[in-house]
Amino acid sequence: RAAASDTLATSYILACAIGKLPHDIVLCGRQAIDGDTAQVGPQLAEKLGIAQVTYVEELASLEDGTIELRRNVGNGSELVRAKLPLLLTVMDTANTPRPPAAKRLMKFKRARTAAEVAAEVAEQEGQDADARIEALTGAGLFIEQWDLDTIEADLTWCGRSGSPTKVHRILSVVLTGGEYKEFPPTDDGLRGLVAELIEEHTIG
């Protein structure tokens, strides 16, 4: 039901979910690698009714409900001070991820959702799903799942019906080597290069 959501529908769904939880800082990436729109974070902040700081590279300080951040502005950076609650979109240069801990990886391989517990209980007679979920919860290994009903989302704002952007076609463009021309490093050569680029509509 959430499939084919564009940025507007995606931010609506996320806002419904986050709105059910107490929040002071909402962290988002700068943009996804598929659409590259960088719209979901700002749209989410708007729907939550909180301020936003984009392109964050460093958290300088956090004290008494006030946060100080350094954000990238292209050819430099600026220091921003803001009050919480706040949404941040974070650059990939903000942190060097720590290496994964092998013990934690092994531990969380045992984590389960309710659907996975139900499937395992169905295969093994004599097990109680509620008891299994309680044990997993106590060990910090139960993964709670929410759906659109859980977050009380209006389905007309989700998925394709809630998305004004429609993708009609996706093309895979493969660039291959072909013919090339050489232009001499002279005034005439430069004029010839510019004329060809204009003719091919590469530049206007």
PDB file of C-alpha atoms in Angstrom:
ATOM      1  CA  ARG A   1       0.000   0.000   0.000  1.00  0.00           C
ATOM      2  CA  ALA A   2       3.008   2.281   0.382  1.00  0.00           C
ATOM      3  CA  ALA A   3       4.606   1.101  -2.869  1.00  0.00           C
ATOM      4  CA  ALA A   4       5.299   3.712  -5.566  1.00  0.00           C
ATOM      5  CA  SER A   5       5.320   6.532  -2.995  1.00  0.00           C
ATOM      6  CA  ASP A   6       7.048   9.684  -4.194  1.00  0.00           C
ATOM      7  CA  THR A   7       8.746  12.102  -1.792  1.00  0.00           C
ATOM      8  CA  LEU A   8       5.448  13.688  -0.746  1.00  0.00           C
ATOM      9  CA  ALA A   9       3.830  10.371   0.194  1.00  0.00           C
ATOM     10  CA  THR A  10       7.050   9.061   1.768  1.00  0.00           C
ATOM     11  CA  SER A  11       7.404  12.102   4.017  1.00  0.00           C
ATOM     12  CA  TYR A  12       3.722  11.820   5.000  1.00  0.00           C
ATOM     13  CA  ILE A  13       4.132   8.165   6.036  1.00  0.00           C
ATOM     14  CA  LEU A  14       7.300   8.927   8.009  1.00  0.00           C
ATOM     15  CA  ALA A  15       5.616  11.895   9.709  1.00  0.00           C
ATOM     16  CA  CYS A  16       2.711   9.677  10.798  1.00  0.00           C
ATOM     17  CA  ALA A  17       5.155   7.196  12.348  1.00  0.00           C
ATOM     18  CA  ILE A  18       7.495   9.722  13.991  1.00  0.00           C
ATOM     19  CA  GLY A  19       4.523  11.688  15.294  1.00  0.00           C
ATOM     20  CA  LYS A  20       3.561   8.702  17.450  1.00  0.00           C
ATOM     21  CA  LEU A  21       6.905   8.876  19.280  1.00  0.00           C
ATOM     22  CA  PRO A  22       8.479  11.564  21.471  1.00  0.00           C
ATOM     23  CA  HIS A  23      11.248  13.201  19.450  1.00  0.00           C
ATOM     24  CA  ASP A  24      13.705  16.043  19.886  1.00  0.00           C
ATOM     25  CA  ILE A  25      16.189  15.339  17.067  1.00  0.00           C
ATOM     26  CA  VAL A  26      15.197  13.607  13.820  1.00  0.00           C
ATOM     27  CA  LEU A  27      18.188  12.462  11.747  1.00  0.00           C
ATOM     28  CA  CYS A  28      17.904  11.972   7.985  1.00  0.00           C
ATOM     29  CA  GLY A  29      20.399  11.371   5.237  1.00  0.00           C
ATOM     30  CA  ARG A  30      20.973  14.159   2.740  1.00  0.00           C
ATOM     31  CA  GLN A  31      19.351  12.286  -0.156  1.00  0.00           C
ATOM     32  CA  ALA A  32      18.668   8.792  -1.471  1.00  0.00           C
ATOM     33  CA  ILE A  33      20.909   7.278  -4.138  1.00  0.00           C
ATOM     34  CA  ASP A  34      18.029   6.490  -6.509  1.00  0.00           C
ATOM     35  CA  GLY A  35      16.007   9.702  -6.873  1.00  0.00           C
ATOM     36  CA  ASP A  36      18.659  12.169  -5.637  1.00  0.00           C
ATOM     37  CA  THR A  37      15.930  14.712  -4.862  1.00  0.00           C
ATOM     38  CA  ALA A  38      16.923  15.569  -1.249  1.00  0.00           C
ATOM     39  CA  GLN A  39      13.260  16.424  -0.623  1.00  0.00           C
ATOM     40  CA  VAL A  40      12.104  13.902   1.995  1.00  0.00           C
ATOM     41  CA  GLY A  41      13.990  15.451   4.937  1.00  0.00           C
ATOM     42  CA  PRO A  42      12.713  19.015   4.426  1.00  0.00           C
ATOM     43  CA  GLN A  43       9.179  17.785   3.654  1.00  0.00           C
ATOM     44  CA  LEU A  44       9.224  15.656   6.807  1.00  0.00           C
ATOM     45  CA  ALA A  45      10.255  18.647   8.946  1.00  0.00           C
ATOM     46  CA  GLU A  46       7.403  20.673   7.447  1.00  0.00           C
ATOM     47  CA  LYS A  47       4.854  17.950   8.219  1.00  0.00           C
ATOM     48  CA  LEU A  48       6.160  17.526  11.786  1.00  0.00           C
ATOM     49  CA  GLY A  49       6.048  21.290  12.293  1.00  0.00           C
ATOM     50  CA  ILE A  50       9.680  21.517  13.424  1.00  0.00           C
ATOM     51  CA  ALA A  51      12.723  23.475  12.236  1.00  0.00           C
ATOM     52  CA  GLN A  52      15.346  21.926   9.978  1.00  0.00           C
ATOM     53  CA  VAL A  53      19.063  22.268   9.308  1.00  0.00           C
ATOM     54  CA  THR A  54      20.321  20.648   6.109  1.00  0.00           C
ATOM     55  CA  TYR A  55      23.752  19.467   4.908  1.00  0.00           C
ATOM     56  CA  VAL A  56      25.056  18.968   8.457  1.00  0.00           C
ATOM     57  CA  GLU A  57      28.695  17.903   8.755  1.00  0.00           C
ATOM     58  CA  GLU A  58      29.389  18.264  12.472  1.00  0.00           C
ATOM     59  CA  LEU A  59      27.562  18.511  15.780  1.00  0.00           C
ATOM     60  CA  ALA A  60      29.575  21.085  17.722  1.00  0.00           C
ATOM     61  CA  SER A  61      27.582  21.167  20.976  1.00  0.00           C
ATOM     62  CA  LEU A  62      24.258  20.244  22.557  1.00  0.00           C
ATOM     63  CA  GLU A  63      23.235  21.889  25.812  1.00  0.00           C
ATOM     64  CA  ASP A  64      19.978  22.941  27.486  1.00  0.00           C
ATOM     65  CA  GLY A  65      17.841  22.239  24.440  1.00  0.00           C
ATOM     66  CA  THR A  66      20.106  24.207  22.096  1.00  0.00           C
ATOM     67  CA  ILE A  67      22.238  22.558  19.432  1.00  0.00           C
ATOM     68  CA  GLU A  68      25.175  24.028  17.530  1.00  0.00           C
ATOM     69  CA  LEU A  69      25.989  22.559  14.124  1.00  0.00           C
ATOM     70  CA  ARG A  70      28.368  23.078  11.247  1.00  0.00           C
ATOM     71  CA  ARG A  71      26.719  22.738   7.837  1.00  0.00           C
ATOM     72  CA  ASN A  72      28.183  22.587   4.347  1.00  0.00           C
ATOM     73  CA  VAL A  73      27.295  25.524   2.094  1.00  0.00           C
ATOM     74  CA  GLY A  74      29.167  24.398  -1.016  1.00  0.00           C
ATOM     75  CA  ASN A  75      32.302  26.521  -0.993  1.00  0.00           C
ATOM     76  CA  GLY A  76      32.576  26.660   2.785  1.00  0.00           C
ATOM     77  CA  SER A  77      30.640  26.033   5.970  1.00  0.00           C
ATOM     78  CA  GLU A  78      28.549  27.953   8.461  1.00  0.00           C
ATOM     79  CA  LEU A  79      27.913  27.510  12.170  1.00  0.00           C
ATOM     80  CA  VAL A  80      24.220  27.277  13.036  1.00  0.00           C
ATOM     81  CA  ARG A  81      22.615  27.432  16.477  1.00  0.00           C
ATOM     82  CA  ALA A  82      19.039  26.159  16.838  1.00  0.00           C
ATOM     83  CA  LYS A  83      16.496  25.118  19.436  1.00  0.00           C
ATOM     84  CA  LEU A  84      15.109  21.595  19.703  1.00  0.00           C
ATOM     85  CA  PRO A  85      13.043  19.870  18.386  1.00  0.00           C
ATOM     86  CA  LEU A  86      14.911  19.844  15.106  1.00  0.00           C
ATOM     87  CA  LEU A  87      15.338  17.776  11.953  1.00  0.00           C
ATOM     88  CA  LEU A  88      18.831  17.374  10.497  1.00  0.00           C
ATOM     89  CA  THR A  89      19.851  16.109   7.076  1.00  0.00           C
ATOM     90  CA  VAL A  90      23.376  14.776   7.415  1.00  0.00           C
ATOM     91  CA  MET A  91      26.218  14.592   4.883  1.00  0.00           C
ATOM     92  CA  ASP A  92      28.177  11.382   4.341  1.00  0.00           C
ATOM     93  CA  THR A  93      31.282  13.288   5.476  1.00  0.00           C
ATOM     94  CA  ALA A  94      29.824  13.840   8.956  1.00  0.00           C
ATOM     95  CA  ASN A  95      31.286  10.703  10.471  1.00  0.00           C
ATOM     96  CA  THR A  96      33.560   7.741   9.904  1.00  0.00           C
ATOM     97  CA  PRO A  97      31.449   4.663  10.753  1.00  0.00           C
ATOM     98  CA  ARG A  98      32.951   2.442  13.405  1.00  0.00           C
ATOM     99  CA  PRO A  99      33.670  -1.167  12.413  1.00  0.00           C
ATOM    100  CA  PRO A 100      30.892  -3.621  13.322  1.00  0.00           C
ATOM    101  CA  ALA A 101      31.273  -5.572  16.560  1.00  0.00           C
ATOM    102  CA  ALA A 102      31.336  -9.312  15.866  1.00  0.00           C
ATOM    103  CA  LYS A 103      29.603 -10.176  19.161  1.00  0.00           C
ATOM    104  CA  ARG A 104      26.708  -7.844  18.411  1.00  0.00           C
ATOM    105  CA  LEU A 105      26.363  -9.211  14.894  1.00  0.00           C
ATOM    106  CA  MET A 106      26.109 -12.740  16.266  1.00  0.00           C
ATOM    107  CA  LYS A 107      23.624 -11.637  18.942  1.00  0.00           C
ATOM    108  CA  PHE A 108      21.278  -9.797  16.616  1.00  0.00           C
ATOM    109  CA  LYS A 109      21.211 -12.650  14.118  1.00  0.00           C
ATOM    110  CA  ARG A 110      18.721 -14.103  16.618  1.00  0.00           C
ATOM    111  CA  ALA A 111      16.423 -11.043  16.466  1.00  0.00           C
ATOM    112  CA  ARG A 112      12.922 -11.769  15.182  1.00  0.00           C
ATOM    113  CA  THR A 113       9.744  -9.991  14.102  1.00  0.00           C
ATOM    114  CA  ALA A 114       6.262 -11.159  15.126  1.00  0.00           C
ATOM    115  CA  ALA A 115       5.733 -12.659  11.656  1.00  0.00           C
ATOM    116  CA  GLU A 116       8.999 -14.609  11.895  1.00  0.00           C
ATOM    117  CA  VAL A 117       8.075 -15.887  15.360  1.00  0.00           C
ATOM    118  CA  ALA A 118       4.658 -17.011  14.089  1.00  0.00           C
ATOM    119  CA  ALA A 119       6.252 -18.871  11.168  1.00  0.00           C
ATOM    120  CA  GLU A 120       8.762 -20.625  13.437  1.00  0.00           C
ATOM    121  CA  VAL A 121       6.074 -21.585  15.973  1.00  0.00           C
ATOM    122  CA  ALA A 122       3.931 -23.024  13.178  1.00  0.00           C
ATOM    123  CA  GLU A 123       6.823 -25.279  12.148  1.00  0.00           C
ATOM    124  CA  GLN A 124       7.652 -26.420  15.688  1.00  0.00           C
ATOM    125  CA  GLU A 125       4.783 -27.788  17.753  1.00  0.00           C
ATOM    126  CA  GLY A 126       4.647 -27.093  21.456  1.00  0.00           C
ATOM    127  CA  GLN A 127       5.984 -23.538  21.274  1.00  0.00           C
ATOM    128  CA  ASP A 128       4.020 -20.536  22.504  1.00  0.00           C
ATOM    129  CA  ALA A 129       4.337 -17.423  20.328  1.00  0.00           C
ATOM    130  CA  ASP A 130       3.531 -14.965  23.133  1.00  0.00           C
ATOM    131  CA  ALA A 131       6.117 -16.531  25.447  1.00  0.00           C
ATOM    132  CA  ARG A 132       8.705 -16.457  22.664  1.00  0.00           C
ATOM    133  CA  ILE A 133       8.021 -12.780  21.937  1.00  0.00           C
ATOM    134  CA  GLU A 134       8.236 -11.955  25.647  1.00  0.00           C
ATOM    135  CA  ALA A 135      11.610 -13.708  25.889  1.00  0.00           C
ATOM    136  CA  LEU A 136      12.915 -11.926  22.795  1.00  0.00           C
ATOM    137  CA  THR A 137      11.705  -8.576  24.140  1.00  0.00           C
ATOM    138  CA  GLY A 138      13.485  -9.178  27.443  1.00  0.00           C
ATOM    139  CA  ALA A 139      16.709  -9.885  25.562  1.00  0.00           C
ATOM    140  CA  GLY A 140      16.304  -6.824  23.336  1.00  0.00           C
ATOM    141  CA  LEU A 141      15.854  -9.056  20.293  1.00  0.00           C
ATOM    142  CA  PHE A 142      12.225  -8.437  19.350  1.00  0.00           C
ATOM    143  CA  ILE A 143      11.794  -6.245  16.269  1.00  0.00           C
ATOM    144  CA  GLU A 144       8.512  -4.350  16.446  1.00  0.00           C
ATOM    145  CA  GLN A 145       6.934  -3.705  13.063  1.00  0.00           C
ATOM    146  CA  TRP A 146       4.486  -0.943  12.216  1.00  0.00           C
ATOM    147  CA  ASP A 147       2.247  -0.769   9.168  1.00  0.00           C
ATOM    148  CA  LEU A 148       0.030   1.976   7.785  1.00  0.00           C
ATOM    149  CA  ASP A 149      -2.793   0.908  10.095  1.00  0.00           C
ATOM    150  CA  THR A 150      -0.519   1.091  13.146  1.00  0.00           C
ATOM    151  CA  ILE A 151       0.502   4.666  12.381  1.00  0.00           C
ATOM    152  CA  GLU A 152      -3.085   5.602  11.447  1.00  0.00           C
ATOM    153  CA  ALA A 153      -2.115   6.882   8.017  1.00  0.00           C
ATOM    154  CA  ASP A 154      -4.753   8.082   5.565  1.00  0.00           C
ATOM    155  CA  LEU A 155      -4.367   5.677   2.625  1.00  0.00           C
ATOM    156  CA  THR A 156      -5.313   8.377   0.129  1.00  0.00           C
ATOM    157  CA  TRP A 157      -2.010  10.092   1.015  1.00  0.00           C
ATOM    158  CA  CYS A 158       0.081   6.910   0.655  1.00  0.00           C
ATOM    159  CA  GLY A 159       1.519   4.972  -2.250  1.00  0.00           C
ATOM    160  CA  ARG A 160       0.517   5.755  -5.803  1.00  0.00           C
ATOM    161  CA  SER A 161      -2.734   7.493  -4.858  1.00  0.00           C
ATOM    162  CA  GLY A 162      -0.877   9.960  -2.628  1.00  0.00           C
ATOM    163  CA  SER A 163       1.928  10.635  -5.096  1.00  0.00           C
ATOM    164  CA  PRO A 164       1.550  13.486  -7.592  1.00  0.00           C
ATOM    165  CA  THR A 165       4.829  12.362  -9.207  1.00  0.00           C
ATOM    166  CA  LYS A 166       4.347   9.432 -11.596  1.00  0.00           C
ATOM    167  CA  VAL A 167       7.295   7.511 -13.064  1.00  0.00           C
ATOM    168  CA  HIS A 168       6.304   6.462 -16.578  1.00  0.00           C
ATOM    169  CA  ARG A 169       9.593   5.013 -17.743  1.00  0.00           C
ATOM    170  CA  ILE A 170      13.092   4.287 -16.472  1.00  0.00           C
ATOM    171  CA  LEU A 171      15.938   4.024 -18.948  1.00  0.00           C
ATOM    172  CA  SER A 172      19.317   2.437 -18.397  1.00  0.00           C
ATOM    173  CA  VAL A 173      21.785   4.633 -20.242  1.00  0.00           C
ATOM    174  CA  VAL A 174      25.092   3.018 -21.127  1.00  0.00           C
ATOM    175  CA  LEU A 175      27.820   5.351 -22.324  1.00  0.00           C
ATOM    176  CA  THR A 176      30.240   3.735 -24.739  1.00  0.00           C
ATOM    177  CA  GLY A 177      33.296   5.025 -26.499  1.00  0.00           C
ATOM    178  CA  GLY A 178      32.884   6.159 -30.105  1.00  0.00           C
ATOM    179  CA  GLU A 179      34.350   8.591 -32.529  1.00  0.00           C
ATOM    180  CA  TYR A 180      36.224  11.583 -31.241  1.00  0.00           C
ATOM    181  CA  LYS A 181      37.590  14.785 -32.653  1.00  0.00           C
ATOM    182  CA  GLU A 182      40.704  16.651 -31.780  1.00  0.00           C
ATOM    183  CA  PHE A 183      40.730  20.434 -31.604  1.00  0.00           C
ATOM    184  CA  PRO A 184      44.103  22.202 -31.661  1.00  0.00           C
ATOM    185  CA  PRO A 185      44.948  24.434 -28.669  1.00  0.00           C
ATOM    186  CA  THR A 186      44.521  27.606 -30.712  1.00  0.00           C
ATOM    187  CA  ASP A 187      41.902  30.336 -30.969  1.00  0.00           C
ATOM    188  CA  ASP A 188      40.501  28.727 -34.124  1.00  0.00           C
ATOM    189  CA  GLY A 189      40.435  25.326 -32.420  1.00  0.00           C
ATOM    190  CA  LEU A 190      38.583  26.742 -29.423  1.00  0.00           C
ATOM    191  CA  ARG A 191      36.050  28.460 -31.679  1.00  0.00           C
ATOM    192  CA  GLY A 192      35.512  25.194 -33.542  1.00  0.00           C
ATOM    193  CA  LEU A 193      34.931  23.302 -30.277  1.00  0.00           C
ATOM    194  CA  VAL A 194      32.403  25.853 -29.013  1.00  0.00           C
ATOM    195  CA  ALA A 195      30.588  25.887 -32.364  1.00  0.00           C
ATOM    196  CA  GLU A 196      30.235  22.099 -32.329  1.00  0.00           C
ATOM    197  CA  LEU A 197      29.020  22.022 -28.724  1.00  0.00           C
ATOM    198  CA  ILE A 198      26.357  24.607 -29.593  1.00  0.00           C
ATOM    199  CA  GLU A 199      25.357  22.669 -32.717  1.00  0.00           C
ATOM    200  CA  GLU A 200      24.958  19.476 -30.678  1.00  0.00           C
ATOM    201  CA  HIS A 201      22.958  21.400 -28.034  1.00  0.00           C
ATOM    202  CA  THR A 202      25.519  20.429 -25.389  1.00  0.00           C
ATOM    203  CA  ILE A 203      25.742  24.081 -24.407  1.00  0.00           C
ATOM    204  CA  GLY A 204      23.261  26.855 -25.161  1.00  0.00           C
TER     205      GLY A 204
END
